[in-house]
Short mmCIF file of C-alpha atoms in Angstrom, two decimals:
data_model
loop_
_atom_site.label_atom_id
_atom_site.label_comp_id
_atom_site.label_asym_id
_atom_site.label_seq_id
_atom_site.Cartn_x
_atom_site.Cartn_y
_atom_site.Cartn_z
CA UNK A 1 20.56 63.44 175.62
CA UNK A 2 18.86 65.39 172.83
CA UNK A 3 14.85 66.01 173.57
CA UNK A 4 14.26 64.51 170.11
CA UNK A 5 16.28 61.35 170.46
CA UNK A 6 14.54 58.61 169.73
CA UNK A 7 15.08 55.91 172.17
CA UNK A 8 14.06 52.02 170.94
CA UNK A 9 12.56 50.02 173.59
CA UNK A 10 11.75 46.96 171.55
CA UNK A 11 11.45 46.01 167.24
CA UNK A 12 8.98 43.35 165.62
CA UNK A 13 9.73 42.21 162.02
CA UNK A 14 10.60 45.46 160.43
CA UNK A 15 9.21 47.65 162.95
CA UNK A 16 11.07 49.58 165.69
CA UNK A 17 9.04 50.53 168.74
CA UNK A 18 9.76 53.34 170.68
CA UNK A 19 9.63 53.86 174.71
CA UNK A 20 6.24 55.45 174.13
CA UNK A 21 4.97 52.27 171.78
CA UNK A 22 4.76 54.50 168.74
CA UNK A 23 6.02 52.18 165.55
CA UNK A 24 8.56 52.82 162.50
CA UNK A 25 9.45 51.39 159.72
CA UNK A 26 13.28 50.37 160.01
CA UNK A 27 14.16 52.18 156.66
CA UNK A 28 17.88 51.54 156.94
CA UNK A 29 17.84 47.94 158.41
CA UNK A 30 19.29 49.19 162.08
CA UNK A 31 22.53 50.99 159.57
CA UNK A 32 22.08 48.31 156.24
CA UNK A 33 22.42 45.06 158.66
CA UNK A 34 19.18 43.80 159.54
CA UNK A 35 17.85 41.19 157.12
CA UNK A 36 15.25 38.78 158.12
CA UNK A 37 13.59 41.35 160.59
CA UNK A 38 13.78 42.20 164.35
CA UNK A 39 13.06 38.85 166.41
CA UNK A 40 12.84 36.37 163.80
CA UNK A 41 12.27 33.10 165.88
CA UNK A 42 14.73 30.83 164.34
CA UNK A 43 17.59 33.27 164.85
CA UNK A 44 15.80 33.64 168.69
CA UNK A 45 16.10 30.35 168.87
CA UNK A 46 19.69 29.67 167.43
CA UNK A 47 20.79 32.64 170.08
CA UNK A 48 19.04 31.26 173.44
CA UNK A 49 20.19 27.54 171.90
CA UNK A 50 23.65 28.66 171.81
CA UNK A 51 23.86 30.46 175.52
CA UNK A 52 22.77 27.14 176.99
CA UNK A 53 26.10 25.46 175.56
CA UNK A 54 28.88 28.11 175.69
CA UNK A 55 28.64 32.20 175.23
CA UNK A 56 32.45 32.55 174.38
CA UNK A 57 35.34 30.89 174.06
CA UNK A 58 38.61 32.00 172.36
CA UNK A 59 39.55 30.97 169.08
CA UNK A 60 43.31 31.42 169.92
CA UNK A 61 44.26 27.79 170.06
CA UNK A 62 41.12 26.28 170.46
CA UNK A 63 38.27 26.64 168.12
CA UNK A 64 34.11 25.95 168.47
CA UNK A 65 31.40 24.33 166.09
CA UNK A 66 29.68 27.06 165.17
CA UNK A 67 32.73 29.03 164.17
CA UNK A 68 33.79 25.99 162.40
CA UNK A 69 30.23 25.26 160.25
CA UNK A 70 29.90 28.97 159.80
CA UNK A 71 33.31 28.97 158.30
CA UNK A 72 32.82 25.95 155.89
CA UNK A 73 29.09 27.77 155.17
CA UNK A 74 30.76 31.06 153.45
CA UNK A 75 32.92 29.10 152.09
CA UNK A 76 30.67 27.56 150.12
CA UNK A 77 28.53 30.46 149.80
CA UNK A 78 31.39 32.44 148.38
CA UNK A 79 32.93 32.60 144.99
CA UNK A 80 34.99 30.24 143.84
CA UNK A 81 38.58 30.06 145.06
CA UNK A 82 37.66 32.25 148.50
CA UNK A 83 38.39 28.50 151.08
CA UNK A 84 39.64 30.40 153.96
CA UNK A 85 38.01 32.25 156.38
CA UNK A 86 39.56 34.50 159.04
CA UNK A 87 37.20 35.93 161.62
CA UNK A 88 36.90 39.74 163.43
CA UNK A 89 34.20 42.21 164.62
CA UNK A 90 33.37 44.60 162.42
CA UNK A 91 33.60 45.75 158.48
CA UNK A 92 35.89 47.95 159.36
CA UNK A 93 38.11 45.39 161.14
CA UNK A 94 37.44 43.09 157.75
CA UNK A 95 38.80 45.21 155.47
CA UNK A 96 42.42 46.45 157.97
CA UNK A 97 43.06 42.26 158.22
CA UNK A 98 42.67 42.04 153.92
CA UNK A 99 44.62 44.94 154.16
CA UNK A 100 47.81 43.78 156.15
CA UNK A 101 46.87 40.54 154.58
CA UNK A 102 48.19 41.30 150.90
CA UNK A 103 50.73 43.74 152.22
CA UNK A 104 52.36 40.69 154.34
CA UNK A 105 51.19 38.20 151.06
CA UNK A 106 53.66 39.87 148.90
CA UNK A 107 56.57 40.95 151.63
CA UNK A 108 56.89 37.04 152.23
CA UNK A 109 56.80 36.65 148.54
CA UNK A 110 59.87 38.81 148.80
CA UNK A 111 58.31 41.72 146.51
CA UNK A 112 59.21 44.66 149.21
CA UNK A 113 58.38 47.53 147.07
CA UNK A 114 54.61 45.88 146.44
CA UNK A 115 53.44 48.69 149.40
CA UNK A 116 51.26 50.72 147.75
CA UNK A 117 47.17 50.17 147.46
CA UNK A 118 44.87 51.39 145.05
CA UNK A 119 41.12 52.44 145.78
CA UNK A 120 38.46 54.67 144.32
CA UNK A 121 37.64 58.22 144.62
CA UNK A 122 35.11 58.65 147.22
CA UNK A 123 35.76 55.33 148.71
CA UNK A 124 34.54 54.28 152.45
CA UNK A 125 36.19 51.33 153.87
CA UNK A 126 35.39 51.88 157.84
CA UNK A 127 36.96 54.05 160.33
CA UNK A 128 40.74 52.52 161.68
CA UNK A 129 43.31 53.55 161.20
CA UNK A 130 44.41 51.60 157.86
CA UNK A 131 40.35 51.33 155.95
CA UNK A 132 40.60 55.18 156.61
CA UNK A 133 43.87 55.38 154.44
CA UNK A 134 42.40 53.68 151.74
CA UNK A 135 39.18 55.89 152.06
CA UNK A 136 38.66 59.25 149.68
CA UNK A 137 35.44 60.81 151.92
CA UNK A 138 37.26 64.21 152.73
CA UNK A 139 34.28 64.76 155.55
CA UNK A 140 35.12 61.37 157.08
CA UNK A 141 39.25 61.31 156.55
CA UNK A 142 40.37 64.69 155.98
CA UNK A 143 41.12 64.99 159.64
CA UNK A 144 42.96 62.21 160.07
CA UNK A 145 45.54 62.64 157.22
CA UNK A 146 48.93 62.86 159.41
CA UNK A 147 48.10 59.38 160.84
CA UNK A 148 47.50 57.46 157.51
CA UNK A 149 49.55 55.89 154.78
CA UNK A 150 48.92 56.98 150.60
CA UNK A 151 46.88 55.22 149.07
CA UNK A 152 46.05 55.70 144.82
CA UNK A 153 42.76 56.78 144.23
CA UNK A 154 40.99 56.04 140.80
CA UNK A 155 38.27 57.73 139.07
CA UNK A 156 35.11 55.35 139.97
CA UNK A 157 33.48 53.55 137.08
CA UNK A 158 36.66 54.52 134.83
CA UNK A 159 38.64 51.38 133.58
CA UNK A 160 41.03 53.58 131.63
CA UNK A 161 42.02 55.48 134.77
CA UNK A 162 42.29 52.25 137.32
CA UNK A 163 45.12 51.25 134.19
CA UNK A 164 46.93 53.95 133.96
CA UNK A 165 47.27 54.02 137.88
CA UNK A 166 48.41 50.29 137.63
CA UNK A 167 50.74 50.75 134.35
CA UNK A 168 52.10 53.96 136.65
CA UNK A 169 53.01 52.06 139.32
CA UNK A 170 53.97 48.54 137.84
CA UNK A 171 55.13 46.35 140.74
CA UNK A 172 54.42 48.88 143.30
CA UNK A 173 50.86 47.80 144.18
CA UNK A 174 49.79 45.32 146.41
CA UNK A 175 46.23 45.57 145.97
CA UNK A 176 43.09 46.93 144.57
CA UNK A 177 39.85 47.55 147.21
CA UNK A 178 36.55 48.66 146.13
CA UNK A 179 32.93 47.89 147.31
CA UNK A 180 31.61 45.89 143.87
CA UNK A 181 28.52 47.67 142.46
CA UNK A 182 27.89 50.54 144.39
CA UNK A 183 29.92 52.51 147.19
CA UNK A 184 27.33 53.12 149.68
CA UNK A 185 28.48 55.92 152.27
CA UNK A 186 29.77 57.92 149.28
CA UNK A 187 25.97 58.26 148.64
CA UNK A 188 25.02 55.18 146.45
CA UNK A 189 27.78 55.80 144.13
CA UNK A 190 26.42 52.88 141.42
CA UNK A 191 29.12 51.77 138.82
CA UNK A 192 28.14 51.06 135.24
CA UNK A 193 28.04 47.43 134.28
CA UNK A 194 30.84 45.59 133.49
CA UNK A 195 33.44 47.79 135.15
CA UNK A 196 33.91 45.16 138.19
CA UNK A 197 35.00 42.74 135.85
CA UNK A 198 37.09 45.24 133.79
CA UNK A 199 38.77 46.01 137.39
CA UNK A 200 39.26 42.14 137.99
CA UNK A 201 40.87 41.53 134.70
CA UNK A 202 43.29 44.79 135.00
CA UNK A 203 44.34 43.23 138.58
CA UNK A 204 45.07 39.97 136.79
CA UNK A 205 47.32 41.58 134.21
CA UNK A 206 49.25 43.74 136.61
CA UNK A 207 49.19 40.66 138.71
CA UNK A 208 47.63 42.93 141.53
CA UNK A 209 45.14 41.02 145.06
CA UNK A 210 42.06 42.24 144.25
CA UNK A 211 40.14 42.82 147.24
CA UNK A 212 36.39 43.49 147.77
CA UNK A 213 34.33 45.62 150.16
CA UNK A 214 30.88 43.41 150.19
CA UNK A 215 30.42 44.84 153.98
CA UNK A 216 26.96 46.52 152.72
CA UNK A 217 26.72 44.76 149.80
CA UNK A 218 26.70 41.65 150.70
CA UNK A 219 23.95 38.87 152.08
CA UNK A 220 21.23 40.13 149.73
CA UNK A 221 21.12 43.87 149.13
CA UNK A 222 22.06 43.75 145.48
CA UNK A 223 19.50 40.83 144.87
CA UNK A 224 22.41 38.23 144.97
CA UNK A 225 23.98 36.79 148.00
CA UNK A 226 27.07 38.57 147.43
CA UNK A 227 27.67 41.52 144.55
CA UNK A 228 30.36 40.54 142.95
CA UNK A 229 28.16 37.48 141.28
CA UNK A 230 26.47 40.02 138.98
CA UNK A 231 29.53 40.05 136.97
CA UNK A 232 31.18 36.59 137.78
CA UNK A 233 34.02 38.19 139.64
CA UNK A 234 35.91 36.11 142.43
CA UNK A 235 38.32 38.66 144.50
CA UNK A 236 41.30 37.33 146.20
CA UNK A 237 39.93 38.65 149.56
CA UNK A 238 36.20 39.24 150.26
CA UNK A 239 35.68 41.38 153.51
CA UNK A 240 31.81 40.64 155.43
CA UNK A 241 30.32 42.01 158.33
CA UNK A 242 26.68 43.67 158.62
CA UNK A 243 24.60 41.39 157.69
CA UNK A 244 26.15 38.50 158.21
CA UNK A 245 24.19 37.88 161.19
CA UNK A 246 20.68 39.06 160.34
CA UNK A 247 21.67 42.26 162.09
CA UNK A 248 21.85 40.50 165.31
CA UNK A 249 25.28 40.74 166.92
CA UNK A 250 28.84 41.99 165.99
CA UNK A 251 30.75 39.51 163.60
CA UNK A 252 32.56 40.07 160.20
CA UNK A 253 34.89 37.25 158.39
CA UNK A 254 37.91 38.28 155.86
CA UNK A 255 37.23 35.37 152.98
CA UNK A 256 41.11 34.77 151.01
CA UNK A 257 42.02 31.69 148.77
CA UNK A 258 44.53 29.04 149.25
CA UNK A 259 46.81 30.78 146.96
CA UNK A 260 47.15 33.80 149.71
CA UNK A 261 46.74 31.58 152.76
CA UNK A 262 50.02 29.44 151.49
CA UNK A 263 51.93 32.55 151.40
CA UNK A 264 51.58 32.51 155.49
CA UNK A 265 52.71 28.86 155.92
CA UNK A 266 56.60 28.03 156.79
CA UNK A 267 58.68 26.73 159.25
CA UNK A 268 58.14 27.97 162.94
CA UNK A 269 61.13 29.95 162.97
CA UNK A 270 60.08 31.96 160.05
CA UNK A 271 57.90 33.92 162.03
CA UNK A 272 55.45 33.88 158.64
CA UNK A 273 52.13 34.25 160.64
CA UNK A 274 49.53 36.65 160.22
CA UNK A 275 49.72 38.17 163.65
CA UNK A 276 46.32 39.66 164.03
CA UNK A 277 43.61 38.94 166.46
CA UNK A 278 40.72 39.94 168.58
CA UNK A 279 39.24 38.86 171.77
CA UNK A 280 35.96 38.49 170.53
CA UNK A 281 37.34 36.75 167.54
CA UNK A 282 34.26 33.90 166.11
CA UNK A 283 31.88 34.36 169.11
CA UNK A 284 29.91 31.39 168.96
CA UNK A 285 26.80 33.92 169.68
CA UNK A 286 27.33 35.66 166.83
CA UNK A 287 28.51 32.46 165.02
CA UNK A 288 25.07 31.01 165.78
CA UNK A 289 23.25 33.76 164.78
CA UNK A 290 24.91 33.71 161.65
CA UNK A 291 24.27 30.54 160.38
CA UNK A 292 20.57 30.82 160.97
CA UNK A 293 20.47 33.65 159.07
CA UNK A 294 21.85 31.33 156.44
CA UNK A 295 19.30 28.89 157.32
CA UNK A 296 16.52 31.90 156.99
CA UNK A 297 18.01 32.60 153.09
CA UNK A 298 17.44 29.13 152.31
CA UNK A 299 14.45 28.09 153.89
CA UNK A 300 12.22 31.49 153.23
CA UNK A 301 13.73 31.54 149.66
CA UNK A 302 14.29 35.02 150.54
CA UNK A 303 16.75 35.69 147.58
CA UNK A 304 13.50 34.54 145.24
CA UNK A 305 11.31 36.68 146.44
CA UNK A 306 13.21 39.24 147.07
CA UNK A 307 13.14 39.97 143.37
CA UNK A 308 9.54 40.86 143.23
CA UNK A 309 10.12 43.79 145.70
CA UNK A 310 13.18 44.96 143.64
CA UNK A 311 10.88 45.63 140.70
CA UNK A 312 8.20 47.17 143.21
CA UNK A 313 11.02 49.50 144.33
CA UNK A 314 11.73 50.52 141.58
CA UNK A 315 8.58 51.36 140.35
CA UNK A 316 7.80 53.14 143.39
CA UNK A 317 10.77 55.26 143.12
CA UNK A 318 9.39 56.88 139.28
CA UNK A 319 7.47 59.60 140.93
CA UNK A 320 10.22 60.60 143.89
CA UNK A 321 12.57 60.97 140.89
CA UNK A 322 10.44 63.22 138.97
CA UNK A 323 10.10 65.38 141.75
CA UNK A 324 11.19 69.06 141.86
CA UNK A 325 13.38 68.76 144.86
CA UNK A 326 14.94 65.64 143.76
CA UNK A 327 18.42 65.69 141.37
CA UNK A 328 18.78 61.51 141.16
CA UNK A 329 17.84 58.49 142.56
CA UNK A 330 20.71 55.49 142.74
CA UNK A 331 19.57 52.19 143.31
CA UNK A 332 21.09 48.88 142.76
CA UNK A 333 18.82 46.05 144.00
CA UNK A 334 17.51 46.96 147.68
CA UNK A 335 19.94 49.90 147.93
CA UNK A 336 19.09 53.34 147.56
CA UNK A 337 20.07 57.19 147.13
CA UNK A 338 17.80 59.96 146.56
CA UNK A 339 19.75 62.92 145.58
CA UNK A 340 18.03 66.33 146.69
CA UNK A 341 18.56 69.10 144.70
CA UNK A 342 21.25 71.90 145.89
CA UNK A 343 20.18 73.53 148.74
CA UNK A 344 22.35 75.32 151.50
CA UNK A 345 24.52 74.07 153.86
CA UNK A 346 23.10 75.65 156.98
CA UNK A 347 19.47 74.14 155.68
CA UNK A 348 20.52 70.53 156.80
CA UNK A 349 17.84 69.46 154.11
CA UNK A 350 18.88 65.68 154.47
CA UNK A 351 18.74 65.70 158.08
CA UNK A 352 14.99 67.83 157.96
CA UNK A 353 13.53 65.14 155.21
CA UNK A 354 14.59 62.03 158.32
CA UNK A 355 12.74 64.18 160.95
CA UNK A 356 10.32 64.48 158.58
CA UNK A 357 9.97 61.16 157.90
CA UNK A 358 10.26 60.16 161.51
CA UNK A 359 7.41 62.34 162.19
CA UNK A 360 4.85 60.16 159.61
CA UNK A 361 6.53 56.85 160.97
CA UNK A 362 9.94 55.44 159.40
CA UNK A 363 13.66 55.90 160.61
CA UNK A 364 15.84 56.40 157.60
CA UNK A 365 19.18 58.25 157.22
CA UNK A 366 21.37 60.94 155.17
CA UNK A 367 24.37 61.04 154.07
CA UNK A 368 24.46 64.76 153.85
CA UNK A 369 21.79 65.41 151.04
CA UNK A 370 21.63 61.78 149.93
CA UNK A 371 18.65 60.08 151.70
CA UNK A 372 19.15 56.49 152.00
CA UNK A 373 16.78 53.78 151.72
CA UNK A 374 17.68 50.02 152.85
CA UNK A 375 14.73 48.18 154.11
CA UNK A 376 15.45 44.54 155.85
CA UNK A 377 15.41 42.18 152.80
CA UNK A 378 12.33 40.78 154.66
CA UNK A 379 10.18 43.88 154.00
CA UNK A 380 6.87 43.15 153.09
CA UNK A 381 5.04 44.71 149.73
CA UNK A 382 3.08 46.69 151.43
CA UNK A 383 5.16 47.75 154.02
CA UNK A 384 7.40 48.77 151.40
CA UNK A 385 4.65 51.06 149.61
CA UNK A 386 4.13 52.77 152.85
CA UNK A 387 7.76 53.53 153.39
CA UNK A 388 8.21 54.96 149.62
CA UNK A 389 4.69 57.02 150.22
CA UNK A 390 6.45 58.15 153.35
CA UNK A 391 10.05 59.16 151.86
CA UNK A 392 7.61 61.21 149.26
CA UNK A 393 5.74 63.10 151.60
CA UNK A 394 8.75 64.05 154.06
CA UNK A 395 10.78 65.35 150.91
CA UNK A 396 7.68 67.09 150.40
CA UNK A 397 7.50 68.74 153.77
CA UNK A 398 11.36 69.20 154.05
CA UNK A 399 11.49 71.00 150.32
CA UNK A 400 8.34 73.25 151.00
CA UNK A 401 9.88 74.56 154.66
CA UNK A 402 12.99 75.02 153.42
CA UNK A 403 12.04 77.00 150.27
CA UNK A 404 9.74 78.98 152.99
CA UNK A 405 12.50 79.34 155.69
CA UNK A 406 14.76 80.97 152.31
CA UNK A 407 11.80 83.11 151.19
CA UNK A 408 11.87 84.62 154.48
#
């Protein structure tokens, strides 16, 4: 193990505490899924309350309580229309079952040559095999090319483009996937207003599923519960994960109506089920977890005054912008990119303004020169002064040593 590593021994609220009891900020909410804060007691509680009744239990056949209130939960949480929920571990899990979901949709629809998927340029879906086809992140895919299908990529932010792809391929497409606002590992890509709703009403004329990424942008970080209510959109899968337990255990639901859930009902000998499944699959751990982190939204108000520290960030953000070794700053609600200017490859200037930062007392991440910001939702005001004076003075330190280390 690296010298350097940090190694977490314990976290309290929005603190992580290392083996030596020095404290940081948790910048990036443990990778954008902490919400509420570490050790929040009713999600404690909910956990511990849960391992006295049962810690697992198969959903194959048999089902559990919390899986089943959890279900009805997002379904009322979610935009209209979304009534069905199917369960899995991870975002990038999520979006593979809405995947095979609208390519099976429209084979037992008997529309064979609907194979082909659309996403956007830069996209970032997860890493199997079939969310890395329908990613555009050379770093992340490039490798992996022989193994995947083609997938359409559209300009992001570009209506015109994401119709001409559609007109070009009339019957051909199965489905549209984006994240809605702002594609997060492509470096907080945001997308002007109004194009998720342009992309929603193309899918409707080309009579395309439209399917949406809200794996980091869901529970919160836009300043809604889910993105896609900015514009009044309603996908015809919704893919969740991250947050959806407060950052607590693994769990991620695929949300589809009861127009694509139909299209998997028939006789037995049909064979018209969605054969997809996972042993973990609903754990009522993670279950539990999840609907106090519901509880959480709705008894701290969280979404309320969340909005207050939205406008703080943002404020707090006008000098980091304005400074020399800064290009842009990205932000849509609670989630953040600060472009550094062009430096090097070899000068890893991302990676030295995190060690930086590390050094004065906050954990936050690149993604290559991006620095990300993504605070638990439960941040406090002044917490979240300290961790933009922080971000300032590391990009400070990381610009001067760099423009020293290229003087030399």
């Amino acid at each position: 193990m690296d010298e350097d590593t940090l190694i977490v021994e314990r976290a309290e609220g929005t603190d992580l505490i290392d083996v030596h009891g020095n404290r940081y900020i948790d910048g990036v909410s443990s990778l954008w899924c902490n919400v509420h804060g570490h050790g929040h007691p009713r999600i404690d509680a909910a956990v511990r309350d849960q391992l006295d009744r049962v810690a697992h239990s198969t959903m194959l056949g048999l089902s559990h309580r919390p899986g089943i209130e959890l279900a009805q939960r997002l379904a009322e949480l979610a935009p209209t229309d979304l009534t069905r929920v199917f369960y899995s571990d991870s975002g990038s899990t999520a979006t593979e079952i809405a995947l095979k979901m609208a390519f099976q949709f429209w084979r037992q629809r008997g529309e064979h040559r609907r194979t082909r998927f659309v996403s956007l340029r830069m996209a970032y879906h997860g890493d199997t095999i079939g969310s890395v086809s329908v990613g555009g992140i050379d770093l992340f895919h490039s490798m992996y090319r022989p193994l995947l299908f083609d997938t359409l990529h559209a300009e992001p932010g570009d209506p015109e483009d994401m119709e001409r792809l559609l007109a070009e391929h009339e019957g051909e497409v199965a489905a549209v996937i984006m994240e809605p606002l702002v594609q997060g590992a492509a470096g907080m890509i945001v997308h002007p207003e109004g194009y998720l709703r342009a992309v929603r009403e193309l899918c409707d004329r080309h009579d395309v599923l439209l399917i949406l990424d809200e794996v980091a942008t869901g529970f919160g970080r836009t300043g809604r519960m889910f993105a896609c209510e900015h514009e009044g959109v309603a996908p015809d899968l919704m893919c969740l994960a991250k947050g959806i337990t407060g950052g607590y255990l693994p769990l991620a639901a695929t949300l589809t109506s009861e127009r694509v859930y139909e299209g998997f009902l028939g006789r037995f000998e049909e064979f018209r089920t969605f054969f997809h499944g996972h042993t973990y699959t609903g754990n009522p751990l993670a279950c539990a977890a999840a609907l106090a982190t519901l509880d959480v939204f709705a008894e701290e108000r969280t979404l309320d005054r969340l909005q207050r520290k939205i406008e703080l960030l943002e404020q707090l953000l006008e000098p980091i912008a304005a400074h020399p070794g800064v290009s842009e700053v990205r932000r849509r609600g609670f989630m953040v990119g600060i472009e550094l200017a062009d430096q090097p490859l070899t000068a890893r200037i991302g990676h030295r303004v995190t060690l930086e930062a590390r050094r004065r007392g906050a954990v936050i991440r690149p993604l290559g020169d991006v620095v990300v910001l993504m605070p638990p939702l439960a941040i406090s005001e002044g917490e979240l002064t300290r961790l933009l004076a922080i971000a300032s003075e590391a990009i400070d330190a990381a610009t001067a040593s760099s423009a020293l280390a290229e003087a030399a």
